[in-house]
Every structure is written in structure tokens, then in C-alpha cells.
């Protein structure tokens, strides 16, 4: 028996190839893709396809399904976090963040993460596996379905900043980005997509070569390599100078201003001298700094900076002419930080198993 393939992970060209092999006209691939990206769950529901083609599809392919295990909305209503069960029983999370300009979906690209950032819940337990392009797409589809049920706007922006390092799952991530841009599918403009990386320099260069005008957001979190190595093991592989060089190349290739994320950690990277050093390194480079007050994560040592330290840091950067914003905090009461809800869920399951 032929093993069934995940059709949601296929590009338009790959679907075209399959239907052509079956002697079907070219336009069938577009019809199939349209159904899939609209969220159809069964080939039988693709009502404008001939029955024989639907049967062939069902014989050869399956449609990835995510099961919603939990859904929590913050008390302010500005964020909703979804916990999804994958078909192999792994768990991921996605978060909808509601802004005036629309709904952003922060989605996962891996189950777990091997990057080991010391302030992050997603990496406790390491990397389990990469997500397929279809599993990333399924997060957008499921959340769109859920938002539509309650009459809310569909996802307008996608942020690859959930569980996982997107560039550590390069091929699937780039495939997914191209897939959500299809005009006959979700038709998402590249400018509405942000990819966040901890700074995998060779992959940043590859991404620049793709020439996709998406926003590249780099988790910097320190003004120098010594400090960065304390909180991000990746800093031992790639220096801040390497990252800045790759960022300049990205800007040159795509024309997109790079964002640097900086999570302020109390008494570690939030001092005035850190802000001055950061400003010195970034001066003259068309970039943007996004200041994030750290979410306290149970079991992790680092604590968030005081409000006064945050204000001081921002004002030093501004005074040095650096474009800086403070990220609005959403979903603090729903374990909003990346990987936190999944972590709590896994801990609850482990605790139940210990009781038995
Ligand atoms: S911050 Fe991102 S790259 Fe670092 S461990 Fe967490 S998920 Fe991985």
C-alpha cells in the first residue's frame, strides 16, 4: 500500500505535478489549493472536483489536522493562546494578538527548540522535531476558523516567533511563507510576515538570497558577545558583528529594515551602559529596536526589569537617534511568553503520570 502524503505541505507546483500525472487539467491544482487553504477538512467537501479525482486524492493524501486542546483569552481580551495537539501527539501553541490594525498570529515552527536561550520556556526539554509547512499552515487555518466563528477578523499578520527557531527549520519555513502568499489561497502580503531568529547567520544570508520582502526580526538581547553568551548559547557560534553584517546584507537584498528584539532582564542587560553600547553598535544602520519587558517564566532564573529601568533604556536609545519602540504587553495572565502554556501543560501531564 502507498503511504499517504500530507497534502497541506505541498506547494502549488507539487500539486500541479500530481494532478498532471493523473491526466487532470492544470487548473485543478488551483481549485484543490483553494479548498485546502480555505480550511476544508475532507476531500469529499471539494465539491467542484470530479468524484474520481476526490477519490484519488483521498487514496494518496491526507489533510493535516490540529486538535485544539486548550484556548485561553487574556482578561483584557487582547490575546488568545491556543494549545494544539498534532497528529503524533506532540503539542504546540499559537497566539492571536489583537491590535487596532488587525489580528496577528504568532505561530510555532518546531516542537520545542534546541537553541537553549536561558530566558525561554520553549527550549526546556530541547527540540523534539521540526514542523512541516502544512503544520504551520494548519495553525493559520484553525485560528482563522475559530476567529470567524465568533465574527472576528481573520489573521492579518503572521509572526514566526512562537515555539522554535524558524531558521533551524529553514526549508519548511520558507515553503510555508511562500504558500501563505499564494493569491488563490490566503494571499498574505510578504510585508505582513515577520520572521524572528536568534541569529543563525548562514541561514540569514540564505534568507536574504530568497529576496522575500518579509520583516526579519533578530533576538539580540545584549550589546556585546560576552553578555550575550551568558543568556544565548548561539552567541558562541555567531558574534554580534556577524549578525550585523548579515542584517546589512538582508537590508541590501530586500530593502526591509531589520528589527532587533531586546528583552530587558533585571540587572543583567538593562543598565545605562548597555543601552549606550547598543546604540553605538547600531548607529547609522537602518533598523528598529523593539524593547520587550521579559515575561517571568517559572523555573527560570531571570527576572523582568523595573519600569524605571525600561524607561531609562528606551530614553538612552532615543537620545542616540535609534528608532525604538516598547512592545505592548499582551496576554500576561495567559502564560503569554513563547512556550509557557505548552510547558505548563506538559508539567501537568507529567505530574499526573507521577501520581499513578
Ligand atoms: S527564544 Fe526562540 S530561539 Fe531561543 S530558545 Fe526560545 S524559541 Fe528557541
XYZ file of C-alpha atoms and ligand atoms in Angstrom:
364
model
C 0.000 0.000 0.000
C 1.274 3.509 -0.857
C 1.950 5.642 2.199
C -0.291 8.702 2.230
C 1.368 12.127 1.987
C 0.497 15.338 3.770
C -1.150 17.449 1.068
C -1.208 20.672 3.098
C 2.603 20.752 2.895
C 2.593 20.704 -0.906
C 3.352 23.787 -2.977
C 1.137 24.684 -5.933
C 3.769 23.273 -8.295
C 3.802 19.964 -6.408
C 0.005 19.682 -6.529
C 0.123 20.569 -10.224
C 2.606 17.785 -10.816
C 0.372 15.265 -9.046
C -2.788 16.202 -10.960
C -0.923 16.253 -14.272
C 0.331 12.729 -13.636
C -3.320 11.722 -13.283
C -4.174 13.373 -16.628
C -6.149 16.175 -14.981
C -6.181 19.749 -16.321
C -3.800 22.275 -14.821
C -6.498 24.405 -13.157
C -7.497 21.517 -10.863
C -4.386 22.190 -8.763
C -5.550 25.739 -8.082
C -9.009 24.505 -7.123
C -7.522 21.963 -4.708
C -5.186 24.511 -3.153
C -8.032 26.991 -2.730
C -10.099 24.415 -0.847
C -7.196 23.388 1.335
C -6.144 26.890 2.319
C -9.766 27.807 2.986
C -9.729 25.083 5.613
C -11.621 22.168 4.104
C -11.102 19.055 6.211
C -12.128 16.323 3.773
C -11.560 15.719 0.059
C -15.289 14.877 -0.217
C -16.091 18.513 0.513
C -14.181 19.705 -2.584
C -17.468 19.794 -4.419
C -16.290 21.254 -7.733
C -13.886 18.362 -8.329
C -14.934 15.193 -10.173
C -15.672 12.309 -7.809
C -12.889 10.163 -9.324
C -10.322 12.885 -8.570
C -11.562 13.270 -4.993
C -11.192 9.508 -4.535
C -7.661 9.563 -5.946
C -6.737 12.412 -3.620
C -8.106 10.544 -0.600
C -6.167 7.430 -1.607
C -2.831 9.225 -1.900
C -3.020 12.107 0.564
C -4.248 13.166 3.975
C -5.038 16.643 5.305
C -3.122 17.633 8.454
C -5.462 18.269 11.356
C -4.736 20.048 14.615
C -6.848 19.352 17.648
C -7.462 22.316 19.924
C -6.584 21.156 23.465
C -6.944 24.472 25.210
C -7.738 28.067 24.406
C -7.233 30.961 26.812
C -8.078 34.596 26.312
C -6.418 37.253 28.449
C -8.632 39.193 30.834
C -8.104 42.307 28.696
C -9.214 40.325 25.639
C -6.131 41.423 23.709
C -4.593 37.971 23.275
C -5.767 34.399 22.874
C -3.447 31.479 23.223
C -4.221 28.135 21.568
C -2.703 24.820 22.538
C -2.819 22.353 19.638
C -2.313 18.598 19.605
C -0.530 17.332 16.489
C -1.353 14.011 14.894
C 1.708 12.358 16.511
C 0.508 13.621 19.960
C 3.101 16.402 20.182
C 1.919 19.779 21.412
C 2.460 23.272 20.045
C 0.980 26.679 20.749
C -0.120 29.676 18.685
C -1.163 33.099 19.927
C -3.515 35.648 18.416
C -2.633 39.202 19.366
C -5.308 41.809 18.751
C -4.109 45.212 17.614
C -6.005 48.201 16.257
C -4.687 47.425 12.793
C -5.786 43.765 12.906
C -5.095 40.331 14.297
C -1.560 38.962 14.322
C -0.885 35.281 14.700
C 2.327 34.218 16.396
C 2.909 30.630 15.381
C 5.259 27.743 16.143
C 7.765 26.340 13.660
C 9.154 23.451 15.744
C 8.107 21.224 18.621
C 10.490 22.551 21.266
C 13.749 24.276 20.382
C 17.424 23.393 20.651
C 18.793 26.924 20.877
C 18.865 26.943 24.675
C 18.151 30.649 25.342
C 18.238 30.925 29.116
C 15.084 33.028 29.464
C 12.825 30.908 27.257
C 10.329 28.198 28.224
C 10.258 26.685 24.708
C 13.729 25.253 24.971
C 13.322 23.430 28.310
C 13.306 19.817 27.109
C 15.070 20.633 23.829
C 13.969 20.085 20.258
C 11.516 17.278 19.606
C 11.062 17.766 15.873
C 10.527 20.240 13.072
C 7.028 21.179 11.983
C 6.082 20.613 8.353
C 4.967 23.538 6.194
C 1.461 22.027 6.404
C 1.514 22.066 10.212
C 2.432 25.760 10.146
C -0.309 26.464 7.627
C -2.797 24.434 9.690
C -2.242 26.825 12.626
C -3.345 29.764 10.455
C -6.331 27.811 9.121
C -7.516 26.614 12.560
C -7.209 30.060 14.092
C -8.984 31.679 11.135
C -11.844 29.174 11.567
C -12.038 29.939 15.250
C -12.000 33.727 14.765
C -14.652 33.517 12.073
C -16.958 31.504 14.328
C -17.204 34.475 16.675
C -17.376 37.053 13.891
C -13.829 38.313 14.376
C -11.393 39.449 11.699
C -9.207 36.757 10.201
C -5.470 36.677 10.752
C -3.965 39.720 9.020
C -0.315 39.334 10.036
C 1.813 36.299 10.703
C 4.732 36.346 13.099
C 7.091 33.362 13.196
C 8.024 33.907 16.795
C 6.312 31.057 18.641
C 7.937 27.804 19.732
C 11.076 27.015 17.742
C 13.788 28.725 15.744
C 12.318 29.182 12.246
C 15.709 29.257 10.515
C 16.632 25.947 12.176
C 13.748 24.528 10.112
C 14.700 26.554 7.053
C 13.171 24.695 4.093
C 9.768 24.121 5.674
C 9.602 27.681 6.977
C 10.432 29.273 3.616
C 7.982 26.946 1.889
C 5.243 27.950 4.326
C 5.971 31.666 3.811
C 5.667 31.271 0.041
C 2.485 29.215 0.476
C 0.589 31.786 2.538
C 1.434 34.369 -0.113
C -0.437 32.495 -2.906
C -3.091 34.856 -4.320
C -5.583 31.988 -4.734
C -5.023 30.956 -1.117
C -4.552 33.181 1.928
C -2.981 35.919 -0.222
C -0.906 37.299 2.616
C 1.425 40.088 1.616
C 5.076 39.406 2.429
C 5.127 42.718 4.242
C 2.686 41.279 6.752
C 5.002 38.426 7.680
C 7.743 38.676 10.313
C 10.343 36.007 10.949
C 12.190 36.065 14.242
C 15.596 34.433 14.621
C 18.163 34.166 17.377
C 20.770 34.947 14.729
C 21.692 31.863 12.669
C 23.960 33.855 10.379
C 24.376 31.419 7.440
C 20.610 30.930 7.247
C 20.059 34.713 7.476
C 22.254 35.029 4.382
C 20.248 32.299 2.636
C 17.035 34.091 3.509
C 18.415 37.334 2.075
C 19.100 35.468 -1.167
C 15.445 34.372 -1.356
C 14.619 38.069 -1.771
C 11.297 37.777 0.062
C 10.386 41.221 1.447
C 9.373 39.901 4.868
C 10.459 41.595 8.104
C 13.461 39.982 9.726
C 13.476 40.313 13.476
C 16.617 39.351 15.368
C 16.651 38.410 19.041
C 19.728 40.314 20.144
C 19.125 40.828 23.875
C 22.667 42.049 24.606
C 25.005 44.794 23.407
C 28.152 42.608 23.350
C 29.131 38.992 22.840
C 30.243 38.365 26.432
C 26.867 39.294 27.840
C 25.023 37.575 25.018
C 26.870 34.298 25.664
C 25.526 34.298 29.217
C 21.931 34.101 28.017
C 22.100 32.750 24.452
C 24.366 29.776 23.631
C 24.075 30.654 19.916
C 26.306 33.651 20.662
C 29.280 31.283 20.912
C 28.747 30.343 17.278
C 27.949 33.763 15.783
C 29.157 37.125 17.007
C 27.109 40.309 17.049
C 29.415 41.638 14.322
C 28.489 38.640 12.127
C 24.812 39.254 12.842
C 25.081 42.938 11.941
C 26.893 42.084 8.728
C 24.182 39.594 7.760
C 21.496 42.136 8.707
C 23.049 44.742 6.411
C 23.102 42.174 3.614
C 19.451 41.360 4.271
C 18.568 45.049 4.038
C 20.535 45.398 0.804
C 18.773 42.419 -0.787
C 15.209 43.065 0.385
C 15.061 46.778 1.201
C 13.461 45.801 4.510
C 14.605 47.445 7.704
C 15.670 44.842 10.260
C 14.195 44.767 13.771
C 16.300 43.926 16.820
C 14.422 42.440 19.747
C 15.839 43.233 23.154
C 14.262 41.608 26.223
C 15.219 43.586 29.306
C 16.408 41.387 32.156
C 16.825 42.922 35.557
C 20.427 43.876 36.423
C 21.798 41.893 33.522
C 21.355 43.763 30.253
C 19.207 46.729 31.299
C 21.869 49.107 32.608
C 22.521 52.531 31.161
C 25.929 51.449 29.853
C 24.244 48.553 27.996
C 21.911 50.992 26.232
C 24.839 53.260 25.302
C 26.844 50.336 23.919
C 23.855 49.036 21.952
C 23.226 52.482 20.462
C 26.870 52.785 19.460
C 26.781 49.471 17.599
C 23.531 50.189 15.770
C 24.141 53.830 14.906
C 23.709 54.607 11.213
C 22.132 51.248 10.380
C 18.517 51.438 9.161
C 16.993 49.308 11.872
C 14.474 49.369 14.626
C 14.832 48.238 18.233
C 11.908 46.578 19.935
C 12.154 46.573 23.709
C 10.384 43.678 25.405
C 9.921 43.518 29.151
C 10.760 39.892 29.931
C 7.918 37.563 30.881
C 8.828 35.828 34.126
C 8.881 32.089 33.495
C 8.509 29.595 36.300
C 11.731 27.611 36.809
C 13.920 30.162 35.018
C 16.244 32.423 36.953
C 15.903 35.732 35.155
C 13.529 38.457 36.236
C 11.989 41.325 34.318
C 13.369 44.842 34.617
C 11.639 47.502 36.634
C 9.518 50.062 34.839
C 12.119 52.736 35.645
C 14.908 50.654 34.065
C 12.787 50.107 30.958
C 12.099 53.834 30.604
C 15.781 54.687 31.122
C 16.885 52.163 28.478
C 14.388 53.459 25.916
C 15.264 57.078 26.524
C 19.030 56.446 26.134
C 18.437 54.753 22.766
C 16.159 57.588 21.635
C 18.682 60.205 22.659
C 21.252 58.423 20.464
C 18.932 58.595 17.453
C 17.941 54.910 17.444
C 14.381 54.093 16.316
C 12.932 52.279 19.302
C 9.527 51.070 20.479
C 8.380 49.256 23.548
C 6.347 46.210 22.666
C 2.840 46.332 24.056
C 2.442 43.527 26.530
C -0.347 41.158 25.693
C -1.624 38.091 27.423
C 0.391 38.256 30.628
C -2.298 36.352 32.502
C -2.475 33.510 29.970
C 1.162 32.448 30.159
C 1.785 34.625 27.131
C 5.516 34.045 26.711
C 6.558 31.668 23.998
C 6.327 28.037 25.125
C 4.932 28.759 28.564
C 1.465 27.282 28.122
C 2.873 24.163 26.450
C 5.341 23.830 29.332
C 2.592 24.088 31.959
C 0.523 21.536 30.080
C 3.446 19.085 29.863
C 4.188 19.596 33.572
C 0.556 18.829 34.441
C 0.666 15.645 32.333
C 3.985 14.593 33.951
C 2.566 15.266 37.436
C -0.480 13.094 36.653
C 1.786 10.291 35.437
C 3.879 10.520 38.653
C 0.694 10.188 40.749
C -0.180 6.899 39.075
S 13.947 32.341 22.281
Fe 13.477 31.373 20.317
S 15.459 30.539 19.640
Fe 15.681 30.992 21.835
S 15.153 29.043 22.832
Fe 13.261 30.262 22.728
S 12.248 29.546 20.859
Fe 14.402 28.907 20.751
